[in-house]
Short mmCIF file of C-alpha atoms in Angstrom, two decimals:
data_model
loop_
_atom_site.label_atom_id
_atom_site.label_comp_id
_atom_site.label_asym_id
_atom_site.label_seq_id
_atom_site.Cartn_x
_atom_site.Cartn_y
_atom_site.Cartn_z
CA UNK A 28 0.00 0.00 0.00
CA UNK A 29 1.23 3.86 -1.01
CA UNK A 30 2.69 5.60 1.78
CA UNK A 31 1.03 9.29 1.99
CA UNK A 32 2.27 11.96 4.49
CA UNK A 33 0.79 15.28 4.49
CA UNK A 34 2.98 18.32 5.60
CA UNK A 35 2.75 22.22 5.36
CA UNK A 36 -0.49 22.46 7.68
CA UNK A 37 -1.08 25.11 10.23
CA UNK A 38 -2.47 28.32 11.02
CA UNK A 39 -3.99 30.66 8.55
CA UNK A 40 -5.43 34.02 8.55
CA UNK A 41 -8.83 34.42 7.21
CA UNK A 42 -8.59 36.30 3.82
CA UNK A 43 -4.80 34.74 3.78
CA UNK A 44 -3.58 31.55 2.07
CA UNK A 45 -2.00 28.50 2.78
CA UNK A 46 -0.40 25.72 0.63
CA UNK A 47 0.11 22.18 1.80
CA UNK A 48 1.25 19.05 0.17
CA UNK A 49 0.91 15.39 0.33
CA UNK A 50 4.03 13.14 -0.77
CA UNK A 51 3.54 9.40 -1.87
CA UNK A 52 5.28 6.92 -2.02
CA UNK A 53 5.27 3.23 -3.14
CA UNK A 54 3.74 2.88 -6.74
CA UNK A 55 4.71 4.90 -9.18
CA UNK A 56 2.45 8.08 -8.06
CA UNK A 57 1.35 9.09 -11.82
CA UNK A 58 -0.93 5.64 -11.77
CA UNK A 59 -3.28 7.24 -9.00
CA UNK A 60 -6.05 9.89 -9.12
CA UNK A 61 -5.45 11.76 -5.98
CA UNK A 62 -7.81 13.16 -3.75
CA UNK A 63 -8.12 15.88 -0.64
CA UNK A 64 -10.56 15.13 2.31
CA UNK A 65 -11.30 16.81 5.26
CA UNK A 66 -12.74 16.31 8.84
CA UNK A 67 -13.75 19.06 11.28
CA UNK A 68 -14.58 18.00 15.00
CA UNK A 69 -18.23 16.35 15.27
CA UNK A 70 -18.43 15.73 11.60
CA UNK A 71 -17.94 13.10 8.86
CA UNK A 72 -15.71 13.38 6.26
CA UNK A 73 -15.81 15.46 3.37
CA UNK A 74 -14.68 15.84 0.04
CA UNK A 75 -12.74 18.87 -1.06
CA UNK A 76 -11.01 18.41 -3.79
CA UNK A 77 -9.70 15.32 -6.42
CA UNK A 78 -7.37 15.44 -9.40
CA UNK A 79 -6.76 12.83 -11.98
CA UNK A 80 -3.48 10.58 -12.89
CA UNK A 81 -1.59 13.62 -15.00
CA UNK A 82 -3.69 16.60 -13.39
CA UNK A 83 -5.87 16.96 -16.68
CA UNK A 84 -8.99 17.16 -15.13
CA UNK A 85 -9.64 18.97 -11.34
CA UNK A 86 -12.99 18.17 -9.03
CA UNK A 87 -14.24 20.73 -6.23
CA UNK A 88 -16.75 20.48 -3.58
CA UNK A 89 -18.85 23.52 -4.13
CA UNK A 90 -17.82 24.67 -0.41
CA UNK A 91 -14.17 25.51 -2.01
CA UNK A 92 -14.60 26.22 -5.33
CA UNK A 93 -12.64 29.18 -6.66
CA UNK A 94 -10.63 29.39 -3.50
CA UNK A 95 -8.73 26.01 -3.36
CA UNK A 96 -6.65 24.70 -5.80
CA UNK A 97 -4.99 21.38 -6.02
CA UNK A 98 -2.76 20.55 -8.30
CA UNK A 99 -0.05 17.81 -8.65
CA UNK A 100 3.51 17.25 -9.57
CA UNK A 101 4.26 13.67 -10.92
CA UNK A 102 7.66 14.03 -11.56
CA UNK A 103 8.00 14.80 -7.30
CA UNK A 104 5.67 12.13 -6.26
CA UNK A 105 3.53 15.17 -4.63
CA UNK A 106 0.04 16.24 -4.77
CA UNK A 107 -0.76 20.31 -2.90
CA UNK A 108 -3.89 21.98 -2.18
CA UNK A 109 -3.76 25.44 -2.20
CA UNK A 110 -5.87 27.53 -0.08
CA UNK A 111 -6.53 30.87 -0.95
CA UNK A 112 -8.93 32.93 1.10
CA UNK A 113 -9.92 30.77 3.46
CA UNK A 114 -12.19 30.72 6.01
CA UNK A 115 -12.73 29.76 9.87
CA UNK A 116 -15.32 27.21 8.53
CA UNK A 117 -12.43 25.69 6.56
CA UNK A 118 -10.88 24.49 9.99
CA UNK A 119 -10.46 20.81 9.53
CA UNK A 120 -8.26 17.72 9.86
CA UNK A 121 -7.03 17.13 5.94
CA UNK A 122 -6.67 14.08 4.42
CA UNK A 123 -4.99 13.56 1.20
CA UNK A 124 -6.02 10.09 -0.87
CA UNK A 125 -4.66 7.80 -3.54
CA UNK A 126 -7.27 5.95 -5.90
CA UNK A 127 -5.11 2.93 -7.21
CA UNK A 128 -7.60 2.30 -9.93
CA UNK A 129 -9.54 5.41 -11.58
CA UNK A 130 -11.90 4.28 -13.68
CA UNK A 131 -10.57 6.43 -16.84
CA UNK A 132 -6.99 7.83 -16.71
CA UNK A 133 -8.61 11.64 -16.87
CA UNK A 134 -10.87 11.12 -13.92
CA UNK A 135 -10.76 11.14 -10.48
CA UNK A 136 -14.17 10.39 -7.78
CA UNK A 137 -15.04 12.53 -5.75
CA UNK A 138 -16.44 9.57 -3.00
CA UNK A 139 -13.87 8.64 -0.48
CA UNK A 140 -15.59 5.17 -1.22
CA UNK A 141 -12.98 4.69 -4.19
CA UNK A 142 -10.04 5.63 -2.77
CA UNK A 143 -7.57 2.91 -1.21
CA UNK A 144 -4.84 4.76 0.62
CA UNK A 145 -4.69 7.65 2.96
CA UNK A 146 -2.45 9.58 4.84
CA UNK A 147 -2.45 10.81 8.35
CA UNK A 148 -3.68 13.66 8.02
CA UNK A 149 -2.64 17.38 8.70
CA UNK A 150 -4.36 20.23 10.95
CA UNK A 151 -5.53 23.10 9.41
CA UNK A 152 -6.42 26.42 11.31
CA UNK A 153 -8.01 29.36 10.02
CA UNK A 154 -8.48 32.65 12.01
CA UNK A 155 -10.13 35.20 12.11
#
């Protein structure tokens, strides 16, 4: 199973920005659609944000849209969301995700129901 560890979490300032990153390891990373979750305290998890296997196609949960960004970098094994503007309600655990099996190389789900490897997850904090 692909190792994922997230990094670059923390504290942000509302109406700031904040860019973290997963790194994978294991298979070789361009094979997976990738995928950001997230998980505030008393609540399930969420989707956020998927890409696919060569960051052709991009998938946001409307929450995010036109503030986050993720994007991915094959040739460093790395997938990063970029937050821009966020907000307090943004304040969540995030997970990053590796689908080993996307059911069209230009596609990635947006249900954490297809994805087969996760990492540990970072904290993210946004003031206000």
């Amino acid at each position: 199973q692909v190792q994922l560890v997230e990094s670059g979490g923390g504290l942000a300032q509302a109406g700031g920005s904040l860019r973290f990153s997963c790194a994978a390891s294991g298979r070789t990373f361009s094979t997976y659609a990738m995928g950001w979750f997230r998980q505030a305290p008393g609540q399930e998890r969420e989707f956020v944000a998927a890409i696919s296997r060569i960051g052709d196609n991009t998938y946001y949960a409307d929450s995010v849209k036109g503030r986050f960004t993720i994007s991915r970098d094959n040739a460093e094994n790395t997938v990063y969301l970029q937050m821009n503007n966020p907000k307090p309600e943004d304040t969540a655990v995030y997970y990053c995700a590796a689908d080993y099996n996307p059911y069209r190389p230009n596609w990635a789900s947006t249900s954490q129901r297809n994805y087969n490897s996760w990492g540990q997850g970072t904290q993210v904090t946004v003031s206000s």
